[in-house]
PDB file of C-alpha atoms in Angstrom:
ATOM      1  CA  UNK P 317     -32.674   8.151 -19.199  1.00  0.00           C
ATOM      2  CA  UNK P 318     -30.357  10.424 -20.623  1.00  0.00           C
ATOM      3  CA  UNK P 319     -30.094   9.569 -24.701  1.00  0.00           C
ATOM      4  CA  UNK P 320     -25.944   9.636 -23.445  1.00  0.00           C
ATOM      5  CA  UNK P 321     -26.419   6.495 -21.903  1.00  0.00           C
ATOM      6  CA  UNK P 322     -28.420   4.970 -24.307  1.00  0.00           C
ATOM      7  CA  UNK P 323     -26.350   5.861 -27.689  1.00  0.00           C
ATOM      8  CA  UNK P 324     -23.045   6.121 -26.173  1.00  0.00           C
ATOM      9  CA  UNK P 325     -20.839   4.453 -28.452  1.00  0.00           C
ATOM     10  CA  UNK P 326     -19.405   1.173 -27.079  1.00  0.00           C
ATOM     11  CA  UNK P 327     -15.915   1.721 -28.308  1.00  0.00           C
ATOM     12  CA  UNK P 328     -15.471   4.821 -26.076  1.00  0.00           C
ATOM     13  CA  UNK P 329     -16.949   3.398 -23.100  1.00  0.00           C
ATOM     14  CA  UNK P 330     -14.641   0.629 -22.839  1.00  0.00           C
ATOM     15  CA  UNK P 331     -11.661   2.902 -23.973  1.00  0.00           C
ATOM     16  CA  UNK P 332     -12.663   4.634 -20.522  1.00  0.00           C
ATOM     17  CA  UNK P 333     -13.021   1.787 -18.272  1.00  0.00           C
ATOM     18  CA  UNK P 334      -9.407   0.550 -19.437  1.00  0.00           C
ATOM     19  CA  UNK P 335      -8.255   4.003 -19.068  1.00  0.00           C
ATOM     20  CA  UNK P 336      -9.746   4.185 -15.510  1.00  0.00           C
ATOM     21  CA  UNK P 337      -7.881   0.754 -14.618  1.00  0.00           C
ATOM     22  CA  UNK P 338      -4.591   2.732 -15.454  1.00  0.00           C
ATOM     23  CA  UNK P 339      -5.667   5.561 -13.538  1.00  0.00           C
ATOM     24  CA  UNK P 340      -7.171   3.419 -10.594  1.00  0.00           C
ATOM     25  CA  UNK P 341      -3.596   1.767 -10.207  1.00  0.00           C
ATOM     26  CA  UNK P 342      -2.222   5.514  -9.865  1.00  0.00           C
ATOM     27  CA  UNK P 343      -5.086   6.414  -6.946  1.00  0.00           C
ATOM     28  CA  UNK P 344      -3.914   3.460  -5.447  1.00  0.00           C
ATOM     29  CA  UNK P 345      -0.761   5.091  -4.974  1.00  0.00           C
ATOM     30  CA  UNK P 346      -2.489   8.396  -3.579  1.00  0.00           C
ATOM     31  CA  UNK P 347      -4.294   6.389  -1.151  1.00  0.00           C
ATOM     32  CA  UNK P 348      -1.426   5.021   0.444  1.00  0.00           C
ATOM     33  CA  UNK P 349       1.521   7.233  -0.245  1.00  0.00           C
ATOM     34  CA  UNK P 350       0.052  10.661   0.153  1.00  0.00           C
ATOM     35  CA  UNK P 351      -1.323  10.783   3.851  1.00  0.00           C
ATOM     36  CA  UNK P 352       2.768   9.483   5.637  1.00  0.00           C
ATOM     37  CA  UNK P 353       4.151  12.245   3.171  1.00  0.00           C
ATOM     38  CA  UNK P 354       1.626  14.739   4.588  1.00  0.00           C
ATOM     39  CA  UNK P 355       2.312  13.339   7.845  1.00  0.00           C
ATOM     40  CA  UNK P 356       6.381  13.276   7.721  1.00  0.00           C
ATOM     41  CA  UNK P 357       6.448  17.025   6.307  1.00  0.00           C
ATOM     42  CA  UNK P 358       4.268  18.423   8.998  1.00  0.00           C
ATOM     43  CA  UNK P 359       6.534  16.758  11.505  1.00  0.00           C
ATOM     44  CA  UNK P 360       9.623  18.208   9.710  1.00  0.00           C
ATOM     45  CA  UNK P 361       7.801  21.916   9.700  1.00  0.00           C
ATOM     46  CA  UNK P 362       7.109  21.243  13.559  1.00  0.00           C
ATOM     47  CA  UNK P 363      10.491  20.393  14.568  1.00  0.00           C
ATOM     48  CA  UNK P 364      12.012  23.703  12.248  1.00  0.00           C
ATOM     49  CA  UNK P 365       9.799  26.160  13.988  1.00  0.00           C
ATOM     50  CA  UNK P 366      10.577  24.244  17.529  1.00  0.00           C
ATOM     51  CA  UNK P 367      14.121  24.456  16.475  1.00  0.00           C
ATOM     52  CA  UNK P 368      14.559  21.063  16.927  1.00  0.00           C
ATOM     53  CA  UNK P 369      16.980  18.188  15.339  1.00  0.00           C
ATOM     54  CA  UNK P 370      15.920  17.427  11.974  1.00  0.00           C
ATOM     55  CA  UNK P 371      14.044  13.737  12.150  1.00  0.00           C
ATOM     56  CA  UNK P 372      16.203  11.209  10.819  1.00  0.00           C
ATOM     57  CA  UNK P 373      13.600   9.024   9.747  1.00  0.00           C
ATOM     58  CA  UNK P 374      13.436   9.048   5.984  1.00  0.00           C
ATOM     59  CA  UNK P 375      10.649  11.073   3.802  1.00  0.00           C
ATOM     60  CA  UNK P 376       8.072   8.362   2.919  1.00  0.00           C
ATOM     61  CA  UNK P 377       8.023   7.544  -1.042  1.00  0.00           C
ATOM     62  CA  UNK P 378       7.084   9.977  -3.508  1.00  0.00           C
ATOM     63  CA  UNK P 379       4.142   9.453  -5.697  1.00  0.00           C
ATOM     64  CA  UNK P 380       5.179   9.307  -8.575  1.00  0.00           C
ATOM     65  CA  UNK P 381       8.905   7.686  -9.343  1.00  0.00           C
ATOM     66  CA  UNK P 382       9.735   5.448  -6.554  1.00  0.00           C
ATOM     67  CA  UNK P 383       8.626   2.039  -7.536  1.00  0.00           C
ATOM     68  CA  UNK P 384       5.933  -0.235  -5.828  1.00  0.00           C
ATOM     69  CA  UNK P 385       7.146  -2.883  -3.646  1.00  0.00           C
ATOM     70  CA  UNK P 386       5.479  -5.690  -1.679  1.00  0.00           C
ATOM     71  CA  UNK P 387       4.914  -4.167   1.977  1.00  0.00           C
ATOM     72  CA  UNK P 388       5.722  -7.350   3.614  1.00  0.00           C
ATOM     73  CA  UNK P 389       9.387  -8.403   2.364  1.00  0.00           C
ATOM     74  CA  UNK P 390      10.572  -5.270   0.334  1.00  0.00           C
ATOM     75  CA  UNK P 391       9.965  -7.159  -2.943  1.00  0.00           C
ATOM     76  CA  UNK P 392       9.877  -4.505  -5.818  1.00  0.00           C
ATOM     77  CA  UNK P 393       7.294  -5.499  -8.541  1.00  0.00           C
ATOM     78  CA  UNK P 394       8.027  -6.240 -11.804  1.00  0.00           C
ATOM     79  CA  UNK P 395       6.543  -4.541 -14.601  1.00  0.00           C
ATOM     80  CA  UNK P 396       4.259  -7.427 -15.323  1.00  0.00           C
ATOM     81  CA  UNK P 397       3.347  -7.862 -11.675  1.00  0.00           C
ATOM     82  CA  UNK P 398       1.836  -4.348 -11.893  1.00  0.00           C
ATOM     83  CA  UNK P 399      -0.933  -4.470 -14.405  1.00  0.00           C
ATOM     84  CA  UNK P 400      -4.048  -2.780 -12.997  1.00  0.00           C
ATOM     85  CA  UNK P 401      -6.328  -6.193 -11.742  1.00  0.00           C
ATOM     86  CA  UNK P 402      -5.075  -8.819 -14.199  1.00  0.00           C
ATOM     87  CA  UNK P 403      -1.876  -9.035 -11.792  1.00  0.00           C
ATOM     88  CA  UNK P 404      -3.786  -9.450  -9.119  1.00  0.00           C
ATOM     89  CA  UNK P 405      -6.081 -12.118 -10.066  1.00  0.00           C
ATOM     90  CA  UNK P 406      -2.761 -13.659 -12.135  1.00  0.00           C
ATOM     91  CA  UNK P 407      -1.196 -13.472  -8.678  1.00  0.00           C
ATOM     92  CA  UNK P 408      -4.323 -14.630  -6.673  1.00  0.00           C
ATOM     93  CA  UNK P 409      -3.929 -11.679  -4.223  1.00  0.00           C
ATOM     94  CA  UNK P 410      -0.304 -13.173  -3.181  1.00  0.00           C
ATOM     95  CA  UNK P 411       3.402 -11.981  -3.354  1.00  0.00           C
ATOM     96  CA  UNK P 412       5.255 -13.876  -5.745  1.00  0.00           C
ATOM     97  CA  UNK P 413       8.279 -13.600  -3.525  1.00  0.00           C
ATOM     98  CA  UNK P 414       6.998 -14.041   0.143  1.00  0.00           C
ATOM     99  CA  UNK P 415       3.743 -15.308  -0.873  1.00  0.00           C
ATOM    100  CA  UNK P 416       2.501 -12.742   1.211  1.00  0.00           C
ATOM    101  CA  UNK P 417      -1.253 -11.435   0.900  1.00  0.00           C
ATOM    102  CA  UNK P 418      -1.697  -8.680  -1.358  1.00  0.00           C
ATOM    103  CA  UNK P 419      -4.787  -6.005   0.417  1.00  0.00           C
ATOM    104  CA  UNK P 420      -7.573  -5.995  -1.907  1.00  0.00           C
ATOM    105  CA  UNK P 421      -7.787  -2.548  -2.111  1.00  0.00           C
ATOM    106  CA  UNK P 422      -6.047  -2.859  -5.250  1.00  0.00           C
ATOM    107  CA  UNK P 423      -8.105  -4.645  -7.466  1.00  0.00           C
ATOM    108  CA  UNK P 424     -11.274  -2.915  -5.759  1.00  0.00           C
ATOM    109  CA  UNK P 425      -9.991   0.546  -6.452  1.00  0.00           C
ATOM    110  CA  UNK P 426      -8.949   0.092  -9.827  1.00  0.00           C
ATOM    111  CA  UNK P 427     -12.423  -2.271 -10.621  1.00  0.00           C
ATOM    112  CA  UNK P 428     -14.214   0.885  -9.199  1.00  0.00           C
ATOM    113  CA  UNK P 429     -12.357   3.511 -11.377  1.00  0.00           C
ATOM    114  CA  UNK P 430     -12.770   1.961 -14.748  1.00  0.00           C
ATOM    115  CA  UNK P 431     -16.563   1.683 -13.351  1.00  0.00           C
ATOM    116  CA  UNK P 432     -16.781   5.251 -12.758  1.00  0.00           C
ATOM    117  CA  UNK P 433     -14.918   6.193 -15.866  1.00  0.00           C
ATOM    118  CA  UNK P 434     -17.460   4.223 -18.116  1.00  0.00           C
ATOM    119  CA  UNK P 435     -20.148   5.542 -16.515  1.00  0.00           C
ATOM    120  CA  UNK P 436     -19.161   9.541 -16.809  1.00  0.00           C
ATOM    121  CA  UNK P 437     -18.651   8.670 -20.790  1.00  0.00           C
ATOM    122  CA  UNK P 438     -21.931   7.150 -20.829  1.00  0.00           C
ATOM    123  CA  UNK P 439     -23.455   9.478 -19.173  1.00  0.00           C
ATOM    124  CA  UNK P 440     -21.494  12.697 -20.970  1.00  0.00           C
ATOM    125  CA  UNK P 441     -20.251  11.301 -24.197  1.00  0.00           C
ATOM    126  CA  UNK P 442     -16.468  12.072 -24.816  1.00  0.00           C
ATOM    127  CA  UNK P 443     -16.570  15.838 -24.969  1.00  0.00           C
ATOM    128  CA  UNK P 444     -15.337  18.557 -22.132  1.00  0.00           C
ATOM    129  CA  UNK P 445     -18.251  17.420 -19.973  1.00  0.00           C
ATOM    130  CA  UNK P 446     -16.436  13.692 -19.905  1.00  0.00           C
ATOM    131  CA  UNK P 447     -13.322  15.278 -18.896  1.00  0.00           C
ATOM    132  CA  UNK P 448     -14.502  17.229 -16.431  1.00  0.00           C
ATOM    133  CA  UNK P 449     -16.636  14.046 -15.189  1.00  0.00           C
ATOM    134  CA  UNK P 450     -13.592  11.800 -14.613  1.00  0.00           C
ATOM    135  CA  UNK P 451     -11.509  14.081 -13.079  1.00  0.00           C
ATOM    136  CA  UNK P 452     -14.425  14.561 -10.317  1.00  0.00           C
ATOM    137  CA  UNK P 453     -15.075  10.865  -9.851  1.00  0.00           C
ATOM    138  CA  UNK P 454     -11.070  10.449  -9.848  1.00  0.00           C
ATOM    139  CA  UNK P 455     -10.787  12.589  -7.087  1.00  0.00           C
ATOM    140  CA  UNK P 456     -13.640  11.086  -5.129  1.00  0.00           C
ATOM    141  CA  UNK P 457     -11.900   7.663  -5.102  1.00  0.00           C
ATOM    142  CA  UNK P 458      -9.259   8.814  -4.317  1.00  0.00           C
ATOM    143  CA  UNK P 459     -10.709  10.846  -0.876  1.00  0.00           C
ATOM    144  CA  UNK P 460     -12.724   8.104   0.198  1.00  0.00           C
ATOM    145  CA  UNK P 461      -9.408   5.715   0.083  1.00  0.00           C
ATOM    146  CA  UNK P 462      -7.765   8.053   2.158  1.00  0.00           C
ATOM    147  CA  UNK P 463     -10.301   8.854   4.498  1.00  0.00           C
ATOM    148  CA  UNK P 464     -11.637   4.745   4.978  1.00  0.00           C
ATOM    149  CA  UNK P 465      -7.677   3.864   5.964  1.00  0.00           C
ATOM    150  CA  UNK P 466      -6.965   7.411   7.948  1.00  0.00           C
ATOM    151  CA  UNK P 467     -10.116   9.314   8.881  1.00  0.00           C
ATOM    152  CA  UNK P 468      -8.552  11.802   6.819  1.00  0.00           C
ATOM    153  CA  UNK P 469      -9.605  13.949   4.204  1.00  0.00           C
ATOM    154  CA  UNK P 470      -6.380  15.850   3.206  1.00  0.00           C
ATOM    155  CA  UNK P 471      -7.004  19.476   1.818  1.00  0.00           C
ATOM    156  CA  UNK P 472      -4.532  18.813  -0.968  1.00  0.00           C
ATOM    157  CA  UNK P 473      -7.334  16.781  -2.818  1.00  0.00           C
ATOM    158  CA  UNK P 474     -10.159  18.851  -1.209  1.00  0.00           C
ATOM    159  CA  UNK P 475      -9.294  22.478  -1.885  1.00  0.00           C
ATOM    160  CA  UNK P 476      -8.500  21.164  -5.764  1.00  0.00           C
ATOM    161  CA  UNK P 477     -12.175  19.857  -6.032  1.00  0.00           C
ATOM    162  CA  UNK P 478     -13.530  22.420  -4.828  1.00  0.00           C
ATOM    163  CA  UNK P 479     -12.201  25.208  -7.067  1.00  0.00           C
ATOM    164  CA  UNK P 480     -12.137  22.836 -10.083  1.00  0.00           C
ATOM    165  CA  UNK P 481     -15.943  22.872  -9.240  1.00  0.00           C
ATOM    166  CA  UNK P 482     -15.781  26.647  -9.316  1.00  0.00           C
ATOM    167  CA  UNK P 483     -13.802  26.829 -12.481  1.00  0.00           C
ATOM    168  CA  UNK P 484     -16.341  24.408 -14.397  1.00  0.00           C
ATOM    169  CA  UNK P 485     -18.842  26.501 -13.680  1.00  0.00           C
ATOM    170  CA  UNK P 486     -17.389  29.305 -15.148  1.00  0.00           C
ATOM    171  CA  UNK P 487     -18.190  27.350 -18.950  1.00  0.00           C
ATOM    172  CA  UNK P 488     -21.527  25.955 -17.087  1.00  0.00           C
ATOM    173  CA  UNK P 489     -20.564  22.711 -17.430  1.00  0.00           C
ATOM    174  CA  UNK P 490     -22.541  21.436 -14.908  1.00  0.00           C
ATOM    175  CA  UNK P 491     -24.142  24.185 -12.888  1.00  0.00           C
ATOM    176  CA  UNK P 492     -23.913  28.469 -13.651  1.00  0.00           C
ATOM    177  CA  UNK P 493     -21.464  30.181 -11.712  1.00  0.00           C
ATOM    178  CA  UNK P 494     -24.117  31.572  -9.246  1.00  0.00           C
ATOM    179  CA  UNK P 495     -25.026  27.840  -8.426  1.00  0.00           C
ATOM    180  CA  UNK P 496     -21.850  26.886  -7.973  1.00  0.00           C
ATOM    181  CA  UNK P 497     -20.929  29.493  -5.390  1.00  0.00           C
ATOM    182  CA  UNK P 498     -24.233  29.124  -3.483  1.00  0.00           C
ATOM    183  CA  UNK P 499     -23.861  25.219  -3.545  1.00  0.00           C
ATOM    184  CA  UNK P 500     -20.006  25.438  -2.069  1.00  0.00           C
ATOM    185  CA  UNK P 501     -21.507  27.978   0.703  1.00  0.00           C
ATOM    186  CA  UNK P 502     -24.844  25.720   1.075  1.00  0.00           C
ATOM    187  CA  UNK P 503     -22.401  22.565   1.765  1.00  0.00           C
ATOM    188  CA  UNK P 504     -19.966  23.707   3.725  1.00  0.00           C
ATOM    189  CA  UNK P 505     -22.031  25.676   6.093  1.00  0.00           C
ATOM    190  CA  UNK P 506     -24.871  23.190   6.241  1.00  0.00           C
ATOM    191  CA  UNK P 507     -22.467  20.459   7.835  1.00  0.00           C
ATOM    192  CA  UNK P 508     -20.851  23.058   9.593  1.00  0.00           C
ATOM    193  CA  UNK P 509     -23.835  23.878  11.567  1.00  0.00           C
ATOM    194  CA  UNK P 510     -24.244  20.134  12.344  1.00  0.00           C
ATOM    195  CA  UNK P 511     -20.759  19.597  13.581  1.00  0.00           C
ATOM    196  CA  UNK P 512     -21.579  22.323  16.385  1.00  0.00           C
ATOM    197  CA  UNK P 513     -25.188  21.742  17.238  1.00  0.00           C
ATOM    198  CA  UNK P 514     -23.572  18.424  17.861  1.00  0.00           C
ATOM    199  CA  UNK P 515     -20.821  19.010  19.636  1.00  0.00           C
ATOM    200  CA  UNK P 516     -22.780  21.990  21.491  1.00  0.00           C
ATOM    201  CA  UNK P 517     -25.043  19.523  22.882  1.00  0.00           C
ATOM    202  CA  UNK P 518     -22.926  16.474  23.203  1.00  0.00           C
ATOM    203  CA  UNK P 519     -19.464  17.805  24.102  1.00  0.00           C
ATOM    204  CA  UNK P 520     -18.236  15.214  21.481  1.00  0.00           C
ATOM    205  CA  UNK P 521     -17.167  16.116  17.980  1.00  0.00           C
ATOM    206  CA  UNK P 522     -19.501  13.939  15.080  1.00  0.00           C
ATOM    207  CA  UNK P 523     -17.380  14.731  11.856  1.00  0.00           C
ATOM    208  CA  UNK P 524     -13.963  16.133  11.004  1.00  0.00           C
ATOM    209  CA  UNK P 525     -14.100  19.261   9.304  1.00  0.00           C
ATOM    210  CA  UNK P 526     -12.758  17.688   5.912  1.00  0.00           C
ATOM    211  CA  UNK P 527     -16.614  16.614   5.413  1.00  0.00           C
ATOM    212  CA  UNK P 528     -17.473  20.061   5.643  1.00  0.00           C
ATOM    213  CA  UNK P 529     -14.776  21.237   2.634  1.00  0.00           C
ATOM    214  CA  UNK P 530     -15.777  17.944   0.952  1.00  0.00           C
ATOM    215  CA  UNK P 531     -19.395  18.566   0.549  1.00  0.00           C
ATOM    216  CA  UNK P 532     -18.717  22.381  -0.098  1.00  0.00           C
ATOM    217  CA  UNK P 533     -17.218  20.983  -3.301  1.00  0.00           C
ATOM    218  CA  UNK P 534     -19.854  18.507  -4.589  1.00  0.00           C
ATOM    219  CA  UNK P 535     -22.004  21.672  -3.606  1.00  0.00           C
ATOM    220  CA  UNK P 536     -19.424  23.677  -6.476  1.00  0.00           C
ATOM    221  CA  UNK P 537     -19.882  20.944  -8.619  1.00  0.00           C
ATOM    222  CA  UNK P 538     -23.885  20.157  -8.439  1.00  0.00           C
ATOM    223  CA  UNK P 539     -25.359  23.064  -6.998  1.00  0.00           C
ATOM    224  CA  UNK P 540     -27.036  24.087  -4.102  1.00  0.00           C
ATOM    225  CA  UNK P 541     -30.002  22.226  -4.977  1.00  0.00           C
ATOM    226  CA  UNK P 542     -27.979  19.200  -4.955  1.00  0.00           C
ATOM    227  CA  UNK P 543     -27.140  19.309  -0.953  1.00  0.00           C
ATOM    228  CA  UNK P 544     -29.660  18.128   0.663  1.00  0.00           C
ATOM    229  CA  UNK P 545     -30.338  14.632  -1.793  1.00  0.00           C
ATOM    230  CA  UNK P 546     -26.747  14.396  -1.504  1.00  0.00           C
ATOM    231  CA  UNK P 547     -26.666  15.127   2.756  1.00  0.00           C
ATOM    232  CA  UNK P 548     -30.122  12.671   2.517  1.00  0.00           C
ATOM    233  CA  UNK P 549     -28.356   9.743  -0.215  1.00  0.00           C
ATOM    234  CA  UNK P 550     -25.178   9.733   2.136  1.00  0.00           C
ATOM    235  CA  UNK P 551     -27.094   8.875   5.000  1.00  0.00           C
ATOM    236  CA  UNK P 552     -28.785   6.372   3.360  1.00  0.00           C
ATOM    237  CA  UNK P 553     -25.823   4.817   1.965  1.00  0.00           C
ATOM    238  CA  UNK P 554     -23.694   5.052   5.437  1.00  0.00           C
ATOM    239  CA  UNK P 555     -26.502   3.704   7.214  1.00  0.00           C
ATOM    240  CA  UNK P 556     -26.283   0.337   4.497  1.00  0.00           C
ATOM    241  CA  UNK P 557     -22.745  -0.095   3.723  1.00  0.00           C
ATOM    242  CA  UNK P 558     -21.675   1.047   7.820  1.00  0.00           C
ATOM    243  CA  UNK P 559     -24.429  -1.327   9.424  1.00  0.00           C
ATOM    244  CA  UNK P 560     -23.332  -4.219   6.981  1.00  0.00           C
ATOM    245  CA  UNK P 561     -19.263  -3.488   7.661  1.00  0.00           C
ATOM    246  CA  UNK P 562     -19.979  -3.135  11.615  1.00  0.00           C
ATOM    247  CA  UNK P 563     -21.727  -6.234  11.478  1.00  0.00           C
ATOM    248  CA  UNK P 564     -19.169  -8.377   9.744  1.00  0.00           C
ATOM    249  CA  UNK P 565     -16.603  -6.716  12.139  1.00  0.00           C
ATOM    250  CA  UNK P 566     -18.733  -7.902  14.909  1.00  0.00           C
ATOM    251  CA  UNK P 567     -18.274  -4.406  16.106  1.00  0.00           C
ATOM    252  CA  UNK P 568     -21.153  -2.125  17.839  1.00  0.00           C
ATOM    253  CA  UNK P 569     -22.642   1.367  16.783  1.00  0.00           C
ATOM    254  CA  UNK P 570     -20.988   3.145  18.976  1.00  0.00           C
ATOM    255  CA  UNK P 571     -17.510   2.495  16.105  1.00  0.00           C
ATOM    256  CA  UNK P 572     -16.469   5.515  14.858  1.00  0.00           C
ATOM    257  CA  UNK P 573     -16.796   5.692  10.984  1.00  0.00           C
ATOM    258  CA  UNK P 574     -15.688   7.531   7.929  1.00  0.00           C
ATOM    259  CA  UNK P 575     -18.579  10.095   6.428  1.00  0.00           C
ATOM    260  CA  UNK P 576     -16.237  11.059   3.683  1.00  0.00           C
ATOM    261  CA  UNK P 577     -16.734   7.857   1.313  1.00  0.00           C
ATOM    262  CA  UNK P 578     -20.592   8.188   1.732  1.00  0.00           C
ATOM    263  CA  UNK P 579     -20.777  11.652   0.648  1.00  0.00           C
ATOM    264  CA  UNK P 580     -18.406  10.999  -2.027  1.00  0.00           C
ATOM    265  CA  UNK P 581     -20.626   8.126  -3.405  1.00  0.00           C
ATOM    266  CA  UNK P 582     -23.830  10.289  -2.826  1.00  0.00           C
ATOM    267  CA  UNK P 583     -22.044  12.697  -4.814  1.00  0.00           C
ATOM    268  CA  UNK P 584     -21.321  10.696  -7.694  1.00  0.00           C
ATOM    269  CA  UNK P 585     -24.675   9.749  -7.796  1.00  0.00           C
ATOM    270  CA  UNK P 586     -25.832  12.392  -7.729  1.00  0.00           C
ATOM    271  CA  UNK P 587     -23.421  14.248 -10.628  1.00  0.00           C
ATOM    272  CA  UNK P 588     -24.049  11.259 -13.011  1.00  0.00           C
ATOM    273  CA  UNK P 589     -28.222  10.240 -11.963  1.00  0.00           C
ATOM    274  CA  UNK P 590     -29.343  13.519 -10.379  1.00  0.00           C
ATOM    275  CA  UNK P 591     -31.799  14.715 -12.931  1.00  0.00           C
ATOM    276  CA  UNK P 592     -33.233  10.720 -13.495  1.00  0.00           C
ATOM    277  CA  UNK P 593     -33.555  10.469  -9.666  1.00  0.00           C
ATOM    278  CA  UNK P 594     -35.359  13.762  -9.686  1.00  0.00           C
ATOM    279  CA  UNK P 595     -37.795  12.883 -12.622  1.00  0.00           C
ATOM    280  CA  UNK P 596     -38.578   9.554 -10.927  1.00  0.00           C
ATOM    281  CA  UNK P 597     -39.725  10.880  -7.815  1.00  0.00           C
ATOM    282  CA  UNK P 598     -41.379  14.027  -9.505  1.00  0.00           C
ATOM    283  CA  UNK P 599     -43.211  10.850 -11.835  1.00  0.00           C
ATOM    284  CA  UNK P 600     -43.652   8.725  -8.915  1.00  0.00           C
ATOM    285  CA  UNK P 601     -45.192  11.936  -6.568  1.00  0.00           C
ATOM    286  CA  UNK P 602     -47.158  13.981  -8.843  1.00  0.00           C
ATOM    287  CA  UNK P 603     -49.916  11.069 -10.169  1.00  0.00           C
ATOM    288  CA  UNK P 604     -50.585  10.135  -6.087  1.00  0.00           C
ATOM    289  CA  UNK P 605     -50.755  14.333  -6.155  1.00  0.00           C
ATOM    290  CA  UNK P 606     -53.463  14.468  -9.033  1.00  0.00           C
ATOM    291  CA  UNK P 607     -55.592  11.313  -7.764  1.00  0.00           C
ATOM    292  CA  UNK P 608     -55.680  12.842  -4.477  1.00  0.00           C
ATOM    293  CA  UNK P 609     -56.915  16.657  -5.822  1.00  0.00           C
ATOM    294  CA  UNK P 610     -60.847  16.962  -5.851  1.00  0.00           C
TER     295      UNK P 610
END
């Protein structure tokens, strides 16, 4: 293991996970806020270049200053009824005006933020690698959200991946510059070519294209070398977490489902484990290798 994760000091890693709570409450947000303002403004830019009446429905909130409110009654929350997780174990998932129930995506998103934020500083120590590291896994979360509730991966998040991948490589953060451009090519095209052998043989399309943009950016980010244990890990991963969720639904295979949050948690994976998942197989491979060779 990395000597990162072994020496990291203890202060900074929780520093991080309370910093990711804080940030997981703002993803929240993103998750639910940014696709009907996506949606509203390409209906407003439809209607201008139809020349038709304006829409008189209002624009959906804005990310940033209009205040959270309970979706059932309207109730707007208090500042105390908005701390990331204790609120909502304070509040036992409920509205304290309605009594409503409160979705646990909450809790779950910011739980799984200030995990993902510990584990970049563990794995990169607090330096420009950390930084880098958060605002990946941030970004991730915040896709997979968006694409689990819509089947939607918006290129307002993708795009800014991809060429934040791009721009780390330019200090070879992660990968050199040369990786980093083959890796975005390697992913993009590689699903690419799946989505229309599929649909060439099938008539039937198997994966929005915001996969395709997706994985070209964990390709900018890990390098092309990284595509297919990522392509291979999300399978893996879809196969466990979609069988289990179809089940539970009571739902059959046929169910259309989300590849975005598997290839985002492949991804992450991948950027934080990649070289220990590599040096375990390499350890577990090569001795079979040797007692097999004459």
């Amino acid at each position: 293991m990395p000597d990162a994760l072994l020496a990291g000091p203890a202060t900074a890693i929780v520093a991080a996970a309370l910093f990711g709570l804080l940030v997981g409450s703002f993803l929240n947000v993103v998750i639910l806020r940014l696709p009907p303002r996506l949606f509203w403004a390409w209906r407003r830019d439809a209607r201008e270049l139809l020349e038709l009446p304006a829409d008189p429905a209002p624009a959906p909130p804005g990310l940033v200053l209009a205040r959270s409110a309970c979706p059932h009654c309207g109730h707007r929350l208090a500042w105390f009824e908005n701390v990331p997780l204790v609120s909502w174990l304070a509040l036992r998932g409920r509205c304290s005006a309605c009594k409503g129930p409160i979705s646990r995506q909450y809790p779950l998103v910011e739980a799984l933020t200030a995990l993902a934020f510990a584990l970049v500083v563990w794995r990169f120590g607090t330096g420009l690698e950390a930084a880098a590291g958060l605002v990946f896994v941030a970004l991730l979360i915040a896709l997979s959200g968006i694409d689990w509730r819509t089947r939607y991966l918006p290129d307002d998040l993708t795009y800014p991946l991809l060429w934040l991948g791009l721009l780390a490589s330019l200090g070879t953060l992660f990968v050199t510059p040369q990786q980093a451009i083959l890796g975005a090519l390697a992913g993009y095209l590689s699903l690419w070519s799946v989505y229309w052998a599929f649909k060439l043989a099938t008539g039937k399309e198997g994966m929005g294209h915001g996969d395709f943009k997706l994985l070209a950016a964990l390709g900018a980010w890990c390098g092309a070398t990284a595509i297919l244990p990522i392509v291979l890990l999300s399978s893996l991963v879809g196969a466990l977490i979609g069988g289990i969720g179809l089940a539970v639904q009571g739902r059959d295979r046929a169910t259309p489902i989300p590849f975005g949050p598997f290839l985002a948690i492949a991804g992450a994976i991948w950027f934080l484990f990649g070289s220990d998942l590599m040096a375990l197989y390499w350890g577990l491979m090569l001795p079979a290798g040797a007692a097999a060779a004459p």
